[in-house]
C-alpha cells in the first residue's frame, strides 16, 4: 500500500539574514491529524520559519511541499488590519454563509470580542490578535499554522482554545511558550537548535525527557572524541610529513574527529542565588480598599490583605477583572477610592509591567544594563556584574555588544527583565513576565524566582510558570469578588473540581455533555446530529440571537445617561448574568456545530 503524502514536507530548507544563518538544510514533515509544537530559543528563527512555510517570506534554498489542494491558515505573531474596517468586516470577508456568520459570532464571543461594529483601529493589539485568531479558525483550514496563539488570552480563553484544537482530526503547526498547552494539545514536538531540527514523537513532557537523553548522549560522544583526539594529536605530531596511503586515511579521520572534539554544548547555567537581599517583617497591608471604574466595573470592595514576608503570590483571573489595576494601586500609580495600602519602610519594588518596554535603539545591550549599575552585591563577598547577569539570561558576549535595534521581540522583553533585576529590588512585581519569552528563558526565570530571597507577586496566564513559582493565589473573579487560595494554580483547579456543581462561581468550565446512548460509540466527526440535537441546535440559535439583542440593548442603555438609579442597578446586575448565559449557550452551540 502506497504511503500517504504528508500535509507538509520541508526538505533541506536554509534561511539566512546576511551572515546570520537561522537554519541550515533542515527537513521535517507533518502528517494529517498531527499536532506539532515548534520549540526554540528567542532569536533563532521560530517565527521566521513559520512565516517562510506560510509563504510570507522567502528562503535561500530547499523545498516546501504541501499536499495538493489543501487549505492553509496562518496566524501571525503581530497581524495587521485595515484600521477603518469593522470587526465584522475583518472577520466575515470570507464567511458569507449565514451559518458561518453565526459560528463566527460564537467564536468571537468565546474570545471576548463582542462589539462587532467597532473599527479595528480602536482595538488593542491583544484584541486584534484575538480577531485574527478567530478568523483563521473560522476558515476551517486543513493545516493550521499558529504563532503564539495564547498570547493576549486569559485562562478561560486558553482552556477553551485547548478544547477547540483537541477536537476532531485537525492538523496543526504551532509556536507557543505555554507548556501546559503544548502538553495537552501537541502530539509531536520539533526543536530548532543550533540551526538543525530534532523531532520528538510525544507531548512536552516526553520532549523534556528525550531531549535530556539526546544532550547526555551528545556530551558523552564529545567526551569520547576528546579522549581519542589527544591520542591522535600525539600521533600527528610524531609522524613525518611524507605519509603513506594508510596514514593519509588516518589523517583525514583525525580532522573529522577534531570537528567533533571541538564542539561545545551549551552548559547549563549555575543557579543564581543572592544572600544579600534584606526585607523587613512588615511588607504591605491592604486596609479595606475599594476601587471601581463604574457601577458595572468593580475591581475590589473593602478588600483586606496582609502580605507575609517571603511570600510568593500569583494573581489570576480573566482579562478586565482588575489584576493590573491592583498592582498599580500597590505601587502608588493609582489611588483606591477608599481604604489605603500601607507599605513597609524596607520594601524596594522592582516592577516589570506590560507597557514598560522602552529603549534607545542605538544603545548597546551591555550599556543598557551597566547604565543602571556596574554590579550587584549578592553577599558572601561576591558580586554579579552587568555582563554576568546578561550571560545568566543567555545573552552571549557577542549579543551583549550588539545594538538594541537588532534584538527580536522576545530578546527585548528579556533585556527589560534584566533592567528590573539589575536594580536589586527586594520585592518583585511582575505583570505578565512570560509573554514572548522562550521556554529556556522561562526555566531560568523560574529558578531565579524560586531562589529569590525577597517577596514576589506575579500576574500571569502561564499555568506551568505559576505552578513552579507561587505558593499562594488571589483569584480575581470580577465585580470585586476576590478568592484567596493557599496553593498554586493546579491545586486551585483541583479544589474547584471538588466543589458542588451548583456553586457556579467556583465551578470550572463545564465539560461537553455526554453523547446520547445510541450515538456514543461513534466519534464526533463520523456521525450526524440526532433529531434531538438538531432541535437543540435550532433552539440555541434563536436563544443566542435574543440574548445578544438584549445584551446590546442593556449596553446602549447603560451608556445613555438617561436611566434612573434603580434602572441602572437592575441592568448592571443583569449584564454579567446575561454574559455568563450567552457564553454557556455559545459553547454548547459550538460543540453541536462540530458534529
Coordinates of C-alpha atoms in Angstrom, one line a residue:
X1 CA 0.0 0.0 0.0
X2 CA 1.4 3.4 -1.0
X3 CA 2.4 5.7 1.8
X4 CA 0.1 8.7 2.1
X5 CA 1.6 12.1 1.1
X6 CA 2.2 14.3 4.2
X7 CA 0.2 17.5 4.5
X8 CA 3.6 19.4 4.7
X9 CA 7.0 18.2 3.7
X10 CA 10.0 20.6 4.3
X11 CA 13.2 19.4 2.6
X12 CA 16.7 20.8 3.1
X13 CA 15.5 24.3 4.0
X14 CA 18.1 27.0 4.5
X15 CA 17.4 30.6 5.6
X16 CA 19.9 33.4 6.4
X17 CA 19.9 37.2 7.0
X18 CA 23.3 38.3 5.7
X19 CA 26.0 36.4 7.7
X20 CA 23.4 35.1 10.2
X21 CA 22.2 31.6 9.3
X22 CA 18.9 30.8 11.1
X23 CA 18.5 27.2 9.9
X24 CA 20.7 25.2 7.6
X25 CA 19.4 22.3 5.5
X26 CA 16.6 21.3 7.9
X27 CA 14.0 18.7 7.0
X28 CA 10.7 17.5 8.6
X29 CA 7.2 16.6 7.6
X30 CA 3.7 16.8 9.2
X31 CA 1.1 14.1 8.5
X32 CA -2.7 14.6 8.5
X33 CA -4.0 14.9 12.1
X34 CA -0.6 15.6 13.7
X35 CA -0.5 18.5 16.2
X36 CA 3.1 19.8 16.2
X37 CA 4.7 22.2 18.6
X38 CA 7.8 24.1 17.4
X39 CA 10.3 25.0 20.2
X40 CA 13.4 27.2 20.0
X41 CA 15.2 29.9 21.9
X42 CA 14.4 33.6 21.1
X43 CA 16.2 34.9 18.1
X44 CA 16.8 31.5 16.5
X45 CA 14.1 31.8 13.8
X46 CA 10.8 30.2 15.1
X47 CA 8.5 32.9 13.7
X48 CA 10.7 33.3 10.6
X49 CA 10.3 29.5 9.9
X50 CA 6.5 29.7 10.2
X51 CA 6.4 32.8 8.0
X52 CA 8.6 31.1 5.4
X53 CA 6.4 27.9 5.4
X54 CA 3.2 30.1 5.1
X55 CA 4.8 31.8 2.0
X56 CA 5.1 35.3 3.7
X57 CA 8.9 35.2 3.5
X58 CA 11.5 33.9 1.0
X59 CA 14.3 31.4 1.7
X60 CA 17.7 30.6 0.4
X61 CA 17.4 27.0 -0.7
X62 CA 15.3 23.8 -0.2
X63 CA 11.7 22.9 -0.9
X64 CA 8.4 23.4 0.9
X65 CA 5.8 20.9 -0.4
X66 CA 2.1 20.9 0.6
X67 CA -0.3 18.1 -0.3
X68 CA -2.2 19.1 -3.4
X69 CA -5.4 21.2 -2.8
X70 CA -5.0 21.6 1.0
X71 CA -6.0 24.9 2.5
X72 CA -3.5 26.5 4.9
X73 CA -4.5 29.0 7.7
X74 CA -1.7 31.2 9.2
X75 CA -1.9 33.3 12.4
X76 CA 0.9 35.8 12.5
X77 CA 2.5 36.9 15.8
X78 CA 1.6 40.6 15.0
X79 CA -1.3 40.6 12.5
X80 CA -2.1 43.8 10.6
X81 CA -5.7 45.0 9.7
X82 CA -7.2 48.0 7.9
X83 CA -7.9 50.3 10.9
X84 CA -11.1 51.6 9.2
X85 CA -12.8 48.2 8.7
X86 CA -15.1 46.8 11.4
X87 CA -14.6 43.6 13.4
X88 CA -17.5 42.2 11.4
X89 CA -15.8 43.1 8.0
X90 CA -12.4 41.9 9.2
X91 CA -13.8 38.5 10.3
X92 CA -16.6 37.8 7.8
X93 CA -15.0 38.8 4.5
X94 CA -14.8 35.2 3.6
X95 CA -17.8 34.0 5.6
X96 CA -20.9 35.0 3.6
X97 CA -22.8 31.8 4.6
X98 CA -25.3 32.7 7.5
X99 CA -24.3 29.5 9.4
X100 CA -20.6 30.6 9.2
X101 CA -21.5 34.2 10.3
X102 CA -23.3 32.8 13.4
X103 CA -20.4 30.4 14.1
X104 CA -18.0 33.4 13.8
X105 CA -20.0 35.3 16.4
X106 CA -19.8 32.4 18.8
X107 CA -16.0 32.1 18.4
X108 CA -15.6 35.9 18.9
X109 CA -17.8 35.7 22.0
X110 CA -15.5 33.0 23.4
X111 CA -12.6 35.3 22.7
X112 CA -14.4 38.2 24.5
X113 CA -14.9 40.3 21.3
X114 CA -18.5 41.5 21.4
X115 CA -18.7 44.8 19.6
X116 CA -18.7 43.7 16.0
X117 CA -19.2 47.2 14.6
X118 CA -16.1 48.6 16.3
X119 CA -13.3 49.8 13.9
X120 CA -10.2 47.6 14.1
X121 CA -8.1 50.7 14.7
X122 CA -9.8 51.2 18.0
X123 CA -8.9 47.7 19.3
X124 CA -5.8 47.0 21.4
X125 CA -3.0 44.8 19.9
X126 CA -4.3 41.9 22.1
X127 CA -7.9 42.3 20.8
X128 CA -6.6 42.5 17.2
X129 CA -4.7 39.2 17.8
X130 CA -7.9 37.6 19.0
X131 CA -9.8 38.7 16.0
X132 CA -7.0 37.3 13.8
X133 CA -7.2 34.0 15.7
X134 CA -11.0 33.8 15.3
X135 CA -10.6 34.5 11.5
X136 CA -8.0 31.7 11.0
X137 CA -10.1 29.2 13.0
X138 CA -13.2 30.1 11.0
X139 CA -11.7 29.5 7.6
X140 CA -11.5 25.8 8.7
X141 CA -8.1 25.2 7.0
X142 CA -6.7 21.7 6.6
X143 CA -3.4 22.9 8.1
X144 CA -3.4 25.5 10.9
X145 CA -0.1 27.4 11.4
X146 CA -0.3 29.4 14.6
X147 CA 2.4 31.8 16.0
X148 CA 1.9 32.3 19.8
X149 CA -1.9 31.8 19.7
X150 CA -2.3 32.0 23.5
X151 CA -0.7 35.5 23.8
X152 CA -3.4 38.0 25.0
X153 CA -5.8 35.2 26.0
X154 CA -6.9 34.9 29.6
X155 CA -7.1 31.5 31.3
X156 CA -10.7 30.9 30.4
X157 CA -10.0 31.6 26.7
X158 CA -6.8 29.4 26.7
X159 CA -8.7 26.5 28.1
X160 CA -11.5 27.0 25.5
X161 CA -8.9 27.1 22.7
X162 CA -7.3 23.9 24.1
X163 CA -10.6 22.1 23.8
X164 CA -11.3 23.6 20.3
X165 CA -7.9 22.4 18.9
X166 CA -8.1 19.0 20.6
X167 CA -11.5 18.1 19.0
X168 CA -11.6 16.4 15.6
X169 CA -8.7 15.5 13.3
X170 CA -7.2 18.9 13.0
X171 CA -3.6 19.3 11.7
X172 CA -1.5 21.9 13.5
X173 CA 1.9 23.5 13.5
X174 CA 2.3 25.9 16.4
X175 CA 4.8 28.1 18.2
X176 CA 3.9 28.7 21.8
X177 CA 5.7 29.1 25.2
X178 CA 2.7 27.8 27.0
X179 CA 3.9 24.4 28.3
X180 CA 0.5 23.3 29.7
X181 CA -0.9 24.0 26.2
X182 CA 1.9 22.0 24.5
X183 CA 1.4 19.1 26.9
X184 CA -2.4 19.0 26.3
X185 CA -2.6 19.7 22.6
X186 CA 0.6 18.6 20.8
X187 CA 1.4 15.0 19.8
X188 CA 4.8 15.9 18.2
X189 CA 7.5 18.4 19.3
X190 CA 10.0 19.8 16.8
X191 CA 13.0 21.5 18.4
X192 CA 15.1 24.0 16.4
X193 CA 18.5 24.1 18.0
X194 CA 21.9 25.1 16.5
X195 CA 20.4 25.6 13.1
X196 CA 19.1 22.0 13.0
X197 CA 15.8 20.3 13.9
X198 CA 15.1 17.4 16.2
X199 CA 11.8 15.6 16.2
X200 CA 10.2 14.1 19.3
X201 CA 7.0 12.0 18.9
X202 CA 5.2 12.9 22.1
X203 CA 4.0 15.8 24.1
X204 CA 6.0 18.4 26.0
X205 CA 6.7 16.1 29.0
X206 CA 8.0 13.4 26.6
X207 CA 10.2 16.0 24.8
X208 CA 11.8 17.1 28.1
X209 CA 12.8 13.6 28.9
X210 CA 14.1 12.7 25.4
X211 CA 15.9 16.0 24.9
X212 CA 17.9 15.4 28.1
X213 CA 18.8 11.9 26.8
X214 CA 19.9 13.5 23.5
X215 CA 22.1 16.1 25.3
X216 CA 23.6 13.5 27.6
X217 CA 24.4 11.2 24.7
X218 CA 26.0 14.0 22.7
X219 CA 28.0 15.1 25.7
X220 CA 29.3 11.5 26.1
X221 CA 30.2 11.4 22.4
X222 CA 32.2 14.6 22.6
X223 CA 34.0 13.3 25.7
X224 CA 34.9 10.1 23.9
X225 CA 36.1 12.2 20.9
X226 CA 38.2 14.3 23.2
X227 CA 40.0 11.3 24.7
X228 CA 40.7 9.8 21.3
X229 CA 41.7 13.3 19.9
X230 CA 44.5 13.6 22.4
X231 CA 46.0 10.2 21.3
X232 CA 45.6 11.1 17.6
X233 CA 47.1 14.6 18.1
X234 CA 50.2 13.0 19.5
X235 CA 50.4 10.7 16.5
X236 CA 50.0 13.6 14.1
X237 CA 52.9 15.5 15.8
X238 CA 55.2 12.5 15.7
X239 CA 54.5 11.4 12.1
X240 CA 56.7 12.8 9.3
X241 CA 55.0 14.9 6.6
X242 CA 55.5 12.3 3.9
X243 CA 52.9 9.8 4.9
X244 CA 51.9 6.5 3.4
X245 CA 48.5 5.6 2.0
X246 CA 47.1 4.2 5.3
X247 CA 48.4 7.2 7.2
X248 CA 46.6 9.6 4.9
X249 CA 43.3 7.9 5.8
X250 CA 44.1 8.2 9.5
X251 CA 45.0 11.9 8.9
X252 CA 41.6 12.6 7.2
X253 CA 39.8 10.7 10.1
X254 CA 41.8 12.9 12.5
X255 CA 40.3 16.1 11.1
X256 CA 36.8 14.7 11.2
X257 CA 37.5 13.7 14.9
X258 CA 38.8 17.2 15.6
X259 CA 35.5 18.7 14.5
X260 CA 33.5 16.6 17.0
X261 CA 36.0 17.1 19.8
X262 CA 35.9 20.9 19.5
X263 CA 32.2 21.1 19.7
X264 CA 30.8 22.9 22.7
X265 CA 27.4 22.1 24.1
X266 CA 25.7 25.0 25.9
X267 CA 26.4 24.3 29.5
X268 CA 23.5 24.7 32.0
X269 CA 23.7 27.9 33.9
X270 CA 24.7 27.8 37.6
X271 CA 21.7 28.8 39.7
X272 CA 22.0 32.4 40.7
X273 CA 21.4 32.8 44.5
X274 CA 21.6 36.1 46.3
X275 CA 22.0 36.2 50.1
X276 CA 22.3 40.0 50.3
X277 CA 18.6 40.9 49.9
X278 CA 17.1 42.2 53.1
X279 CA 13.4 42.9 53.6
X280 CA 11.8 43.7 57.0
X281 CA 8.9 41.8 58.6
X282 CA 6.4 44.5 57.6
X283 CA 5.7 44.2 53.8
X284 CA 2.3 45.7 52.9
X285 CA -1.2 45.8 54.2
X286 CA -4.3 46.5 52.2
X287 CA -6.7 48.1 54.6
X288 CA -10.2 47.6 53.3
X289 CA -9.6 49.1 49.9
X290 CA -12.2 49.7 47.2
X291 CA -11.9 50.6 43.6
X292 CA -14.4 50.8 40.8
X293 CA -14.4 52.4 37.3
X294 CA -18.2 52.4 37.2
X295 CA -21.2 50.6 38.8
X296 CA -20.7 47.7 36.4
X297 CA -16.9 47.6 36.6
X298 CA -15.9 47.0 40.2
X299 CA -12.3 46.0 40.9
X300 CA -12.5 45.4 44.6
X301 CA -14.8 46.1 47.5
X302 CA -13.4 46.5 51.1
X303 CA -10.5 44.2 50.3
X304 CA -8.2 43.4 53.2
X305 CA -4.9 41.5 52.9
X306 CA -1.7 41.5 55.0
X307 CA 1.2 40.3 52.8
X308 CA 3.7 38.0 54.5
X309 CA 7.5 38.1 54.5
X310 CA 9.0 36.0 51.7
X311 CA 5.5 35.3 50.2
X312 CA 5.3 34.4 46.5
X313 CA 1.8 35.2 45.3
X314 CA 0.2 34.6 42.0
X315 CA -2.7 36.6 40.7
X316 CA -5.0 35.0 38.1
X317 CA -8.4 36.0 36.6
X318 CA -10.0 36.8 33.3
X319 CA -9.0 40.0 31.3
X320 CA -10.7 43.1 32.7
X321 CA -11.1 41.8 36.2
X322 CA -8.6 44.3 37.7
X323 CA -5.3 42.4 38.1
X324 CA -3.1 45.2 36.6
X325 CA -5.1 47.9 38.4
X326 CA -4.4 46.2 41.7
X327 CA -0.7 46.2 41.0
X328 CA -0.8 49.9 40.1
X329 CA -2.5 50.7 43.3
X330 CA 0.1 48.7 45.3
X331 CA 2.9 50.7 43.5
X332 CA 1.2 54.1 44.1
X333 CA 0.5 54.7 40.4
X334 CA -3.3 54.7 41.1
X335 CA -5.2 55.6 44.3
X336 CA -8.0 53.5 45.7
X337 CA -11.5 55.1 46.0
X338 CA -11.4 54.2 49.7
X339 CA -9.2 52.5 52.2
X340 CA -5.4 52.6 52.0
X341 CA -2.3 50.5 51.3
X342 CA 0.5 50.7 53.9
X343 CA 3.9 49.7 52.6
X344 CA 6.8 48.7 54.9
X345 CA 9.8 51.0 55.2
X346 CA 12.4 48.5 53.8
X347 CA 10.4 47.5 50.7
X348 CA 12.1 48.2 47.3
X349 CA 9.8 47.3 44.4
X350 CA 11.1 46.0 41.1
X351 CA 8.2 46.4 38.6
X352 CA 8.0 44.5 35.3
X353 CA 4.9 45.9 33.5
X354 CA 3.2 45.1 30.3
X355 CA 3.9 48.6 28.9
X356 CA 7.4 49.2 30.3
X357 CA 9.4 48.2 27.2
X358 CA 11.3 51.4 26.1
X359 CA 14.9 51.5 24.9
X360 CA 17.2 53.8 22.9
X361 CA 17.6 51.7 19.7
X362 CA 21.2 52.9 19.2
X363 CA 22.4 51.7 22.7
X364 CA 24.4 48.6 23.0
X365 CA 22.8 45.8 25.1
X366 CA 25.6 45.9 27.8
X367 CA 25.3 49.7 28.1
X368 CA 21.6 49.5 28.8
X369 CA 22.3 47.4 31.9
X370 CA 25.6 49.0 33.1
X371 CA 23.9 52.4 33.0
X372 CA 21.8 51.1 35.9
X373 CA 24.7 49.6 37.9
X374 CA 28.1 48.1 37.3
X375 CA 27.4 45.2 39.6
X376 CA 25.0 43.7 42.2
X377 CA 26.3 42.7 45.7
X378 CA 25.0 39.2 46.1
X379 CA 26.6 38.6 49.5
X380 CA 29.4 36.5 50.8
X381 CA 31.9 38.9 49.3
X382 CA 30.6 38.1 45.8
X383 CA 29.4 40.5 43.1
X384 CA 27.4 39.9 39.9
X385 CA 28.5 42.2 37.1
X386 CA 26.1 43.6 34.4
X387 CA 27.7 41.3 31.9
X388 CA 27.3 38.2 34.1
X389 CA 23.6 39.0 34.7
X390 CA 23.1 39.2 30.9
X391 CA 25.0 36.0 30.4
X392 CA 22.9 34.3 33.0
X393 CA 19.8 35.2 30.9
X394 CA 21.5 33.8 27.8
X395 CA 22.9 36.9 26.1
X396 CA 26.2 35.8 24.7
X397 CA 29.2 38.2 24.8
X398 CA 28.7 38.9 21.1
X399 CA 25.0 39.7 21.7
X400 CA 25.8 42.0 24.6
X401 CA 27.8 44.2 22.3
X402 CA 25.0 44.3 19.6
X403 CA 22.7 47.3 19.3
X404 CA 19.2 47.1 20.7
X405 CA 17.6 47.5 17.3
X406 CA 19.0 44.1 16.3
X407 CA 17.1 42.3 19.1
X408 CA 14.0 40.2 18.5
X409 CA 10.8 40.9 20.4
X410 CA 11.5 38.1 22.9
X411 CA 15.1 39.3 23.4
X412 CA 13.8 42.9 24.1
X413 CA 11.4 41.5 26.8
X414 CA 14.3 39.6 28.3
X415 CA 16.5 42.7 28.3
X416 CA 13.7 44.7 30.0
X417 CA 13.6 41.9 32.7
X418 CA 17.3 42.3 33.2
X419 CA 16.9 46.1 33.8
X420 CA 14.4 45.4 36.5
X421 CA 16.6 42.8 38.3
X422 CA 19.8 44.9 38.0
X423 CA 18.2 47.5 40.3
X424 CA 18.5 44.8 43.0
X425 CA 14.9 45.0 44.4
X426 CA 13.7 43.0 47.4
X427 CA 10.1 42.8 46.2
X428 CA 9.4 41.8 42.5
X429 CA 6.1 42.7 41.0
X430 CA 5.8 41.0 37.6
X431 CA 2.9 41.7 35.3
X432 CA 2.7 39.0 32.5
X433 CA 6.5 38.4 32.5
X434 CA 6.3 35.3 30.4
X435 CA 4.9 36.9 27.2
X436 CA 7.3 36.4 24.3
X437 CA 10.0 34.7 26.4
X438 CA 11.3 31.4 25.1
X439 CA 11.0 28.2 27.1
X440 CA 14.7 28.1 28.1
X441 CA 14.5 31.6 29.5
X442 CA 11.3 30.8 31.3
X443 CA 13.1 27.9 33.1
X444 CA 15.9 30.2 34.1
X445 CA 13.5 32.8 35.4
X446 CA 11.6 30.1 37.3
X447 CA 14.8 29.0 39.1
X448 CA 15.7 32.7 39.8
X449 CA 12.4 33.4 41.4
X450 CA 12.4 30.1 43.3
X451 CA 15.7 31.1 44.9
X452 CA 14.9 34.8 45.2
X453 CA 15.1 35.7 49.0
X454 CA 12.6 38.6 48.8
X455 CA 8.9 38.8 48.0
X456 CA 7.2 38.2 44.6
X457 CA 3.8 38.9 43.1
X458 CA 3.2 37.5 39.6
X459 CA 0.2 38.2 37.3
X460 CA 0.3 35.5 34.6
X461 CA -1.8 33.3 32.4
X462 CA 1.1 30.8 32.1
X463 CA -0.2 28.0 34.3
X464 CA 3.0 26.0 34.2
X465 CA 5.0 29.0 35.3
X466 CA 2.6 29.8 38.1
X467 CA 2.9 26.2 39.4
X468 CA 6.7 26.5 39.5
X469 CA 6.9 29.9 41.2
X470 CA 3.9 30.7 43.5
X471 CA 2.7 29.2 46.8
X472 CA -0.5 31.4 47.1
X473 CA -3.1 32.7 44.8
X474 CA -5.5 35.7 44.6
X475 CA -8.2 34.8 42.0
X476 CA -9.9 37.8 40.6
X477 CA -13.4 36.7 39.6
X478 CA -14.8 40.1 38.5
X479 CA -17.2 42.6 40.1
X480 CA -15.0 43.0 43.1
X481 CA -15.0 39.3 44.1
X482 CA -11.5 38.0 45.0
X483 CA -10.8 34.5 46.1
X484 CA -7.8 34.0 48.5
X485 CA -6.4 30.5 47.9
X486 CA -3.4 28.9 49.7
X487 CA -1.8 26.9 46.9
X488 CA -0.7 27.0 43.3
X489 CA -2.8 27.0 40.1
X490 CA -3.1 23.2 39.7
X491 CA -4.1 22.8 43.3
X492 CA -6.7 25.6 42.8
X493 CA -8.2 23.8 39.8
X494 CA -8.3 20.5 41.7
X495 CA -10.1 22.3 44.6
X496 CA -12.5 23.8 42.1
X497 CA -13.3 20.4 40.6
X498 CA -14.3 19.1 44.0
X499 CA -16.9 21.9 44.6
X500 CA -20.6 21.2 44.3
X501 CA -22.0 21.7 40.8
X502 CA -24.4 24.4 41.9
X503 CA -21.6 26.6 43.2
X504 CA -21.3 28.4 39.9
X505 CA -18.7 30.9 41.0
X506 CA -16.2 28.2 41.8
X507 CA -17.0 25.6 39.2
X508 CA -14.6 25.2 36.3
X509 CA -15.9 25.3 32.7
X510 CA -18.5 22.6 32.1
X511 CA -17.2 19.6 30.0
X512 CA -19.1 18.7 26.9
X513 CA -22.3 16.8 27.5
X514 CA -22.2 13.1 27.1
X515 CA -23.5 11.8 23.8
X516 CA -26.8 10.0 23.7
X517 CA -26.6 6.3 24.1
X518 CA -27.4 5.5 20.5
X519 CA -24.6 7.7 19.2
X520 CA -22.0 7.2 21.9
X521 CA -20.0 4.6 20.1
X522 CA -19.1 6.8 17.1
X523 CA -16.6 9.7 17.1
X524 CA -17.9 13.2 16.6
X525 CA -16.6 13.7 13.1
X526 CA -18.1 10.3 11.9
X527 CA -21.7 10.8 12.8
X528 CA -24.6 13.1 12.1
X529 CA -26.8 15.0 14.6
X530 CA -29.7 13.2 16.2
X531 CA -33.2 14.6 15.8
X532 CA -33.0 15.8 19.4
X533 CA -29.6 17.5 18.8
X534 CA -30.9 19.3 15.7
X535 CA -33.9 20.7 17.6
X536 CA -31.5 21.8 20.4
X537 CA -29.2 23.4 17.8
X538 CA -32.0 25.4 16.2
X539 CA -33.3 26.5 19.6
X540 CA -29.9 27.6 20.7
X541 CA -29.5 29.8 17.5
X542 CA -32.8 31.6 18.4
X543 CA -31.9 31.9 22.1
X544 CA -28.4 33.3 21.3
X545 CA -29.8 35.9 18.9
X546 CA -32.3 37.0 21.6
X547 CA -29.6 37.2 24.3
X548 CA -27.3 39.2 22.0
X549 CA -30.1 41.6 21.3
X550 CA -30.8 42.0 25.0
X551 CA -27.1 42.5 25.7
X552 CA -26.7 45.3 23.1
X553 CA -29.9 47.0 24.4
X554 CA -28.6 46.9 28.0
X555 CA -25.1 48.2 27.0
X556 CA -26.7 51.0 25.0
X557 CA -29.0 51.9 27.9
X558 CA -26.1 51.9 30.4
X559 CA -24.2 54.4 28.2
X560 CA -27.2 56.6 27.5
X561 CA -27.1 58.6 30.8
X562 CA -31.0 58.5 30.9
X563 CA -31.5 55.7 33.5
X564 CA -32.7 56.2 37.0
X565 CA -30.6 54.8 39.9
X566 CA -32.9 51.8 40.2
X567 CA -32.9 51.1 36.5
X568 CA -29.0 51.4 36.4
X569 CA -28.7 49.0 39.4
X570 CA -31.1 46.5 37.8
X571 CA -29.4 46.5 34.4
X572 CA -25.9 46.4 35.9
X573 CA -26.8 43.2 37.8
X574 CA -28.4 41.7 34.7
X575 CA -25.4 42.2 32.4
X576 CA -22.9 39.8 33.9
X577 CA -25.6 37.1 34.3
X578 CA -26.5 37.6 30.7
X579 CA -22.9 37.3 29.5
X580 CA -22.5 34.0 31.5
X581 CA -25.7 32.6 29.9
X582 CA -24.5 33.7 26.5
X583 CA -21.1 32.1 27.0
X584 CA -22.7 28.8 28.1
X585 CA -25.1 28.6 25.2
X586 CA -22.4 29.6 22.7
X587 CA -20.1 26.8 24.0
X588 CA -22.9 24.3 23.6
X589 CA -23.7 25.6 20.1
X590 CA -20.0 25.2 19.1
X591 CA -20.0 21.6 20.4
X592 CA -23.0 20.7 18.3
X593 CA -21.6 22.6 15.2
X594 CA -18.5 20.3 15.4
X595 CA -20.7 17.2 14.8

